[in-house]
Coordinates of C-alpha atoms and ligand atoms in Angstrom, one line a residue:
M1 CA 58.6 4.7 -107.6
L2 CA 57.7 3.2 -104.2
L3 CA 54.7 5.5 -104.0
A4 CA 53.6 4.5 -107.5
I5 CA 53.7 0.8 -106.6
L6 CA 51.9 1.5 -103.3
G7 CA 49.3 3.5 -105.3
L8 CA 48.8 0.6 -107.7
F9 CA 48.2 -1.9 -104.8
L10 CA 45.7 0.5 -103.1
Y11 CA 43.9 1.0 -106.4
C12 CA 43.7 -2.8 -107.0
D13 CA 42.5 -3.5 -103.4
S14 CA 39.7 -1.0 -103.7
M15 CA 38.0 -2.9 -106.5
T16 CA 34.3 -3.5 -106.5
V17 CA 33.6 -7.1 -107.6
L18 CA 30.3 -8.7 -108.5
G19 CA 30.2 -12.5 -107.8
I20 CA 27.7 -14.8 -109.5
E21 CA 27.0 -18.4 -108.5
T22 CA 24.7 -20.7 -110.4
S23 CA 26.4 -24.1 -110.3
C24 CA 23.5 -26.1 -108.7
D25 CA 20.2 -25.0 -107.2
E26 CA 21.0 -21.6 -105.7
T27 CA 21.0 -18.4 -107.8
S28 CA 23.2 -16.0 -105.9
A29 CA 25.0 -12.7 -106.5
A30 CA 27.1 -10.6 -104.2
I31 CA 29.2 -7.5 -104.1
V32 CA 32.6 -7.5 -102.5
Y33 CA 34.4 -4.1 -102.2
D34 CA 38.0 -4.0 -100.9
G35 CA 37.7 -7.6 -99.6
H36 CA 34.5 -6.8 -97.6
V37 CA 31.1 -8.3 -98.4
K38 CA 28.6 -5.5 -99.1
S39 CA 25.7 -7.7 -100.2
N40 CA 24.9 -11.4 -100.7
V41 CA 21.6 -12.4 -102.2
I42 CA 20.6 -16.1 -102.4
S43 CA 17.5 -17.4 -104.2
S44 CA 17.1 -21.1 -103.4
Q45 CA 15.1 -23.4 -105.7
Y46 CA 12.5 -25.4 -103.8
V47 CA 11.0 -27.0 -107.0
H48 CA 13.4 -29.9 -106.7
S49 CA 12.3 -31.3 -103.3
Q50 CA 9.2 -33.0 -104.9
Y51 CA 11.6 -35.0 -107.2
G52 CA 14.0 -36.1 -104.4
G53 CA 17.0 -34.4 -106.0
V54 CA 18.1 -31.6 -108.2
V55 CA 16.5 -31.8 -111.8
P56 CA 19.2 -30.2 -114.0
E57 CA 16.8 -28.7 -116.6
L58 CA 14.5 -27.2 -113.9
A59 CA 17.6 -25.7 -112.2
S60 CA 18.8 -24.0 -115.5
R61 CA 15.4 -22.5 -116.1
A62 CA 15.0 -21.2 -112.6
H63 CA 18.5 -19.6 -112.8
Q64 CA 17.4 -17.9 -116.1
R65 CA 14.3 -16.6 -114.4
M66 CA 16.1 -15.3 -111.3
V67 CA 19.6 -14.1 -112.3
V68 CA 18.7 -10.6 -113.4
E69 CA 16.6 -9.9 -110.3
V70 CA 19.2 -11.4 -108.0
V71 CA 22.0 -9.3 -109.4
Q72 CA 19.9 -6.2 -109.3
E73 CA 19.1 -6.8 -105.7
A74 CA 22.8 -7.4 -104.8
L75 CA 23.6 -4.0 -106.4
R76 CA 20.7 -2.3 -104.6
L77 CA 21.7 -3.7 -101.2
A78 CA 25.3 -2.7 -101.7
G79 CA 24.1 0.8 -102.6
I80 CA 25.9 0.9 -106.0
D81 CA 25.1 1.2 -109.6
R82 CA 26.2 -1.4 -112.2
R83 CA 28.7 1.2 -113.6
D84 CA 30.5 1.0 -110.3
I85 CA 31.5 -2.6 -110.9
D86 CA 35.3 -3.0 -111.7
G87 CA 35.2 -6.8 -112.1
V88 CA 32.8 -9.7 -112.5
A89 CA 33.5 -13.2 -111.1
A90 CA 31.4 -16.2 -112.1
T91 CA 31.5 -19.9 -111.2
Y92 CA 32.6 -21.9 -114.2
G93 CA 32.7 -25.4 -112.6
P94 CA 32.2 -27.9 -111.1
G95 CA 28.4 -28.1 -111.3
L96 CA 25.5 -28.8 -113.7
A97 CA 26.4 -27.8 -117.2
G98 CA 23.2 -25.9 -118.0
A99 CA 23.1 -24.2 -114.6
L100 CA 26.7 -23.1 -114.8
L101 CA 26.2 -21.6 -118.3
V102 CA 23.5 -19.2 -117.1
G103 CA 25.6 -17.4 -114.5
L104 CA 28.8 -17.7 -116.5
N105 CA 27.3 -16.2 -119.7
F106 CA 25.5 -13.6 -117.8
G107 CA 28.7 -12.6 -116.0
K108 CA 30.7 -12.5 -119.2
A109 CA 28.1 -10.4 -121.0
L110 CA 27.8 -7.9 -118.1
A111 CA 31.6 -7.5 -117.8
Y112 CA 31.9 -7.0 -121.6
G113 CA 29.1 -4.5 -121.7
L114 CA 30.6 -2.5 -118.7
D115 CA 34.2 -2.9 -120.0
A116 CA 35.0 -4.5 -116.6
K117 CA 37.4 -7.3 -115.9
F118 CA 36.1 -10.9 -115.9
V119 CA 37.3 -13.9 -114.0
G120 CA 36.0 -17.5 -113.9
I121 CA 36.0 -19.1 -110.4
N122 CA 36.3 -22.7 -109.3
H123 CA 33.3 -23.3 -107.0
L124 CA 35.5 -25.3 -104.6
E125 CA 38.0 -22.4 -104.2
G126 CA 34.9 -20.3 -103.3
H127 CA 34.0 -22.7 -100.4
L128 CA 37.7 -22.7 -99.4
F129 CA 37.5 -18.9 -98.7
S130 CA 34.1 -18.9 -97.0
N131 CA 35.8 -18.3 -93.7
S132 CA 37.5 -15.1 -95.0
L133 CA 34.2 -13.3 -95.5
T134 CA 34.0 -12.0 -91.9
S135 CA 36.4 -10.0 -89.9
D136 CA 37.7 -13.0 -88.0
Q137 CA 39.8 -14.5 -90.8
P138 CA 42.1 -17.5 -90.5
E139 CA 45.8 -16.8 -91.0
F140 CA 47.8 -18.8 -93.6
P141 CA 48.8 -21.6 -93.6
F142 CA 45.8 -23.7 -92.7
V143 CA 44.2 -27.0 -93.4
S144 CA 40.7 -26.9 -94.9
L145 CA 37.9 -29.5 -95.0
I146 CA 35.5 -28.8 -97.9
V147 CA 32.4 -31.0 -97.5
S148 CA 29.5 -30.4 -99.9
G149 CA 27.0 -32.4 -101.9
G150 CA 29.5 -33.3 -104.6
H151 CA 32.9 -33.1 -102.9
T152 CA 34.8 -34.1 -99.7
L153 CA 38.3 -32.6 -99.9
L154 CA 41.1 -32.0 -97.5
I155 CA 43.4 -29.2 -98.6
H156 CA 46.6 -27.7 -97.3
V157 CA 46.4 -23.9 -98.0
R158 CA 49.8 -22.4 -97.8
E159 CA 48.6 -19.0 -99.1
P160 CA 46.1 -17.9 -101.7
F161 CA 46.5 -20.0 -104.9
K162 CA 49.1 -22.3 -103.3
Y163 CA 47.2 -25.5 -102.5
T164 CA 48.0 -29.2 -102.0
V165 CA 45.1 -31.7 -102.0
L166 CA 45.7 -34.1 -99.1
G167 CA 42.7 -36.3 -99.5
Q168 CA 39.4 -36.5 -101.3
S169 CA 36.2 -38.7 -101.7
L170 CA 36.8 -41.9 -103.7
D171 CA 33.0 -42.5 -104.1
D172 CA 30.1 -40.7 -102.4
A173 CA 30.8 -37.2 -101.0
A174 CA 29.7 -36.6 -97.4
G175 CA 26.7 -34.5 -98.4
E176 CA 25.7 -37.1 -101.0
A177 CA 25.7 -39.8 -98.3
F178 CA 23.5 -37.6 -96.1
D179 CA 21.1 -37.0 -99.0
K180 CA 21.0 -40.7 -99.9
V181 CA 20.4 -41.9 -96.3
A182 CA 17.6 -39.3 -95.9
K183 CA 16.0 -40.6 -99.1
M184 CA 16.2 -44.2 -97.7
L185 CA 14.4 -43.0 -94.6
G186 CA 11.8 -41.1 -96.7
L187 CA 12.9 -37.8 -95.2
G188 CA 12.9 -35.7 -98.5
Y189 CA 15.6 -33.6 -100.2
P190 CA 18.0 -32.1 -99.3
G191 CA 18.5 -34.6 -96.5
G192 CA 21.5 -33.2 -94.6
P193 CA 19.6 -30.5 -92.7
V194 CA 16.8 -33.0 -91.7
I195 CA 19.2 -35.7 -90.5
D196 CA 21.1 -33.0 -88.6
R197 CA 17.8 -31.9 -86.8
L198 CA 16.6 -35.4 -86.0
A199 CA 20.1 -36.6 -84.9
R200 CA 20.0 -34.0 -82.1
E201 CA 17.3 -36.0 -80.4
G202 CA 18.7 -39.5 -81.1
N203 CA 21.4 -41.7 -79.5
P204 CA 24.6 -41.6 -81.6
R205 CA 25.7 -44.9 -80.0
A206 CA 22.4 -46.8 -80.7
I207 CA 23.8 -48.5 -83.8
A208 CA 27.4 -49.3 -84.5
F209 CA 27.7 -48.2 -88.2
P210 CA 31.2 -48.7 -89.7
R211 CA 33.8 -45.9 -89.7
P212 CA 35.5 -46.0 -93.1
Y213 CA 39.0 -44.9 -92.4
L214 CA 40.8 -46.7 -95.3
K215 CA 44.3 -48.2 -95.0
G216 CA 47.7 -46.8 -94.3
G217 CA 46.7 -43.5 -92.7
S218 CA 45.0 -42.4 -95.9
L219 CA 43.4 -39.0 -95.9
D220 CA 40.9 -40.0 -98.7
F221 CA 37.3 -40.6 -97.9
S222 CA 34.8 -43.4 -98.8
F223 CA 31.2 -43.1 -97.6
S224 CA 29.5 -45.5 -99.9
G225 CA 30.0 -48.5 -97.6
L226 CA 28.6 -46.7 -94.7
K227 CA 25.5 -45.8 -96.8
T228 CA 25.1 -49.5 -97.7
A229 CA 25.4 -50.4 -94.1
V230 CA 22.4 -48.2 -93.4
L231 CA 20.5 -49.8 -96.3
Y232 CA 21.1 -53.3 -94.9
Y233 CA 20.2 -52.2 -91.4
L234 CA 16.8 -51.0 -92.8
R235 CA 16.3 -54.2 -94.8
D236 CA 16.9 -56.2 -91.6
L237 CA 14.2 -54.3 -89.9
G238 CA 11.9 -55.2 -92.8
I239 CA 11.9 -51.6 -94.2
E240 CA 12.0 -51.2 -98.0
P241 CA 14.4 -48.1 -98.3
G242 CA 12.9 -45.1 -100.0
N243 CA 9.4 -45.8 -98.9
S244 CA 7.7 -43.6 -96.3
L245 CA 8.3 -45.3 -93.0
G246 CA 4.7 -45.2 -91.9
P247 CA 3.1 -44.2 -88.6
S248 CA 3.9 -47.5 -86.9
F249 CA 7.6 -46.9 -87.2
P250 CA 8.8 -45.3 -84.0
D251 CA 10.1 -41.8 -84.3
A252 CA 12.8 -42.6 -81.7
Q253 CA 14.2 -45.3 -83.9
V254 CA 14.5 -42.9 -86.9
K255 CA 16.3 -40.4 -84.6
D256 CA 18.7 -43.1 -83.5
I257 CA 19.5 -44.1 -87.1
C258 CA 20.1 -40.4 -88.0
A259 CA 22.3 -39.8 -84.9
S260 CA 24.3 -43.0 -85.4
F261 CA 24.8 -42.4 -89.1
Q262 CA 25.8 -38.8 -88.5
A263 CA 28.2 -39.8 -85.7
A264 CA 30.0 -42.2 -88.1
V265 CA 30.4 -39.6 -90.8
V266 CA 31.5 -36.9 -88.3
D267 CA 34.1 -39.2 -86.6
V268 CA 35.8 -39.9 -89.9
L269 CA 35.7 -36.2 -91.1
V270 CA 37.0 -34.9 -87.8
D271 CA 39.7 -37.5 -87.2
K272 CA 41.1 -37.1 -90.8
T273 CA 41.0 -33.3 -90.6
I274 CA 43.0 -33.3 -87.3
A275 CA 45.4 -35.9 -88.7
A276 CA 45.9 -33.6 -91.8
A277 CA 46.6 -30.6 -89.6
D278 CA 49.1 -32.6 -87.6
R279 CA 50.8 -33.8 -90.8
C280 CA 51.0 -30.2 -92.1
R281 CA 52.2 -28.9 -88.7
T282 CA 49.5 -26.3 -88.6
N283 CA 47.1 -25.4 -85.8
T284 CA 44.5 -23.7 -87.9
I285 CA 41.6 -25.6 -89.4
T286 CA 38.8 -24.3 -91.5
I287 CA 35.7 -26.0 -92.9
G288 CA 33.4 -25.1 -95.7
G289 CA 30.6 -26.4 -98.0
G290 CA 27.0 -27.3 -97.3
V291 CA 27.9 -30.0 -94.7
S292 CA 29.9 -27.5 -92.7
A293 CA 26.5 -26.3 -91.4
N294 CA 26.1 -29.7 -89.6
S295 CA 25.8 -29.1 -85.9
G296 CA 27.3 -32.5 -85.0
L297 CA 30.4 -31.8 -87.1
R298 CA 30.8 -28.3 -85.6
D299 CA 30.5 -29.6 -82.1
R300 CA 32.9 -32.5 -82.5
L301 CA 35.5 -30.4 -84.4
A302 CA 35.2 -27.6 -81.7
A303 CA 35.8 -30.2 -78.9
E304 CA 38.7 -32.0 -80.6
T305 CA 40.5 -28.9 -81.7
A306 CA 40.1 -27.5 -78.2
R307 CA 41.7 -30.7 -76.8
K308 CA 44.6 -30.3 -79.2
G309 CA 45.1 -26.6 -78.8
M310 CA 44.1 -26.0 -82.4
R311 CA 42.0 -23.1 -83.8
P312 CA 38.9 -24.1 -85.9
F313 CA 37.0 -21.7 -88.2
F314 CA 33.4 -22.3 -89.1
P315 CA 31.7 -20.2 -91.7
P316 CA 28.4 -18.4 -90.8
L317 CA 25.5 -20.4 -92.1
E318 CA 24.7 -18.1 -95.0
Y319 CA 28.3 -18.8 -96.3
C320 CA 28.1 -22.6 -95.8
M321 CA 25.5 -23.0 -98.6
D322 CA 26.3 -22.0 -102.1
N323 CA 26.6 -18.2 -102.3
G324 CA 27.9 -15.4 -104.5
A325 CA 29.9 -13.8 -101.7
M326 CA 32.6 -16.5 -101.7
I327 CA 32.8 -16.3 -105.5
A328 CA 33.1 -12.5 -105.4
Y329 CA 35.8 -12.7 -102.7
V330 CA 37.9 -15.2 -104.7
G331 CA 37.3 -13.0 -107.7
W332 CA 38.6 -10.0 -105.8
L333 CA 41.7 -12.0 -104.7
R334 CA 42.4 -13.1 -108.2
L335 CA 41.7 -9.8 -110.1
R336 CA 43.8 -7.8 -107.7
S337 CA 46.6 -10.2 -108.5
G338 CA 46.1 -9.6 -112.2
M339 CA 44.5 -13.0 -112.9
S340 CA 41.6 -12.2 -115.2
T341 CA 40.1 -14.7 -117.6
A342 CA 39.4 -14.6 -121.3
F343 CA 35.8 -14.4 -122.4
D344 CA 36.0 -17.7 -124.2
L345 CA 36.3 -19.6 -120.9
P346 CA 33.9 -22.6 -121.1
A347 CA 31.7 -24.1 -118.3
V348 CA 33.5 -27.2 -117.0
P349 CA 31.0 -29.4 -115.2
N350 CA 33.7 -31.9 -113.9
L351 CA 36.3 -29.2 -113.0
E352 CA 38.8 -30.6 -110.5
F353 CA 40.0 -28.6 -107.6
M354 CA 43.5 -28.4 -109.1
Ligands
LIG1 O1 27.9 -26.7 -100.8 P1 26.5 -27.1 -101.1 O2 25.4 -26.1 -100.8 O3 26.3 -27.5 -102.6 C1 27.3 -28.2 -103.3 O4 28.3 -27.5 -103.7 O5 27.1 -29.4 -103.4 O6 26.2 -28.5 -100.3 C2 24.9 -29.1 -100.4 C3 25.0 -30.3 -99.5 C4 23.7 -31.2 -99.6 O7 24.2 -32.5 -99.7 C5 23.1 -31.0 -98.2 O8 22.3 -32.2 -97.8 C6 24.3 -30.8 -97.3 O9 25.1 -29.9 -98.1 N1 23.9 -30.1 -96.1 C7 24.0 -30.7 -94.9 C8 23.5 -29.7 -93.9 N2 23.1 -28.6 -94.6 C9 23.3 -28.9 -95.9 N3 24.5 -31.9 -94.5 C10 24.5 -32.2 -93.2 N4 24.0 -31.3 -92.2 C11 23.6 -30.1 -92.5 N5 23.1 -29.3 -91.6
LIG2 ZN1 28.9 -25.8 -103.0

């Protein structure tokens, strides 16, 4: 009997799962076998940069053009045939409706045709496990900060599927604030990586932008006031936000604005994350989502956690951005626990974390 149960677990662990992610402007597919990433292919859509943000219809069309090729490449790099796939995991929300539908429907059709298991994955749960894709994995329980273009979330992760949301963005997400401030400065889209680069050469104490902490020790976030403070600062300088700054505007001043804005965001993110870990009495902190690539955030979190004797986990850069590996990994976790999904699962653009 014991051997039979053990055999069942071994069989389930050794599943090959294909993960598909198309929630926004990355078409990605990955293979996870036995909890290990065998391939992770990401095709980014650069078409949006000329419009200053993601254009939903263009995103859906680009996913349609790329999805077959990306999945084939993921299979090729993993050295497997599509008939080796035991399960297919696809993001079903949150995200852009048309974009989600491409990956979700492709995943369902493939699973149906292969007689494989299918599971729909919450994109945010994917980011939550982006630190589990390498050999140095965090141990449960931990506190996780998910910072992306659409979300800022603090989550207490007691074990897989046992989560408590401790705080979240009440208005603009952190990545959205980065993108909007970059747009005001005429720096293009996506703005986060550009601000990060320019901030490295600026003075973070040059401008005292507000730190929105909210009242009563709240672990929620609100970055729209900070964004407006940058807007007023630019207007006071006689700059009409959104216009190109022109050659007469000193580079050093742009770098100082970027560094001071980034420092304000990072202070709030790091202080609330450490407070959350204290409250949950855990020493382990993980971060995930596009903004977790930010060098200022990584440096400050590393310094503060070292001071407190806490252990931070940062995902490798390819797992900060949207990727299929995190979806395949959560798919593997769910499928081996028997949590498959029916084929009538719809795309849910406004899907909540819980
Ligand atoms: O997780 P993600 O790839 O997509 C969503 O799920 O939203 O996150 C994208 C966000 C964008 O707002 C982008 O500007 C931001 O992540 N981002 C960064 C950096 N790299 C990407 N923000 C700050 N610093 C970065 N280095
Ligand atoms: Zn994301």
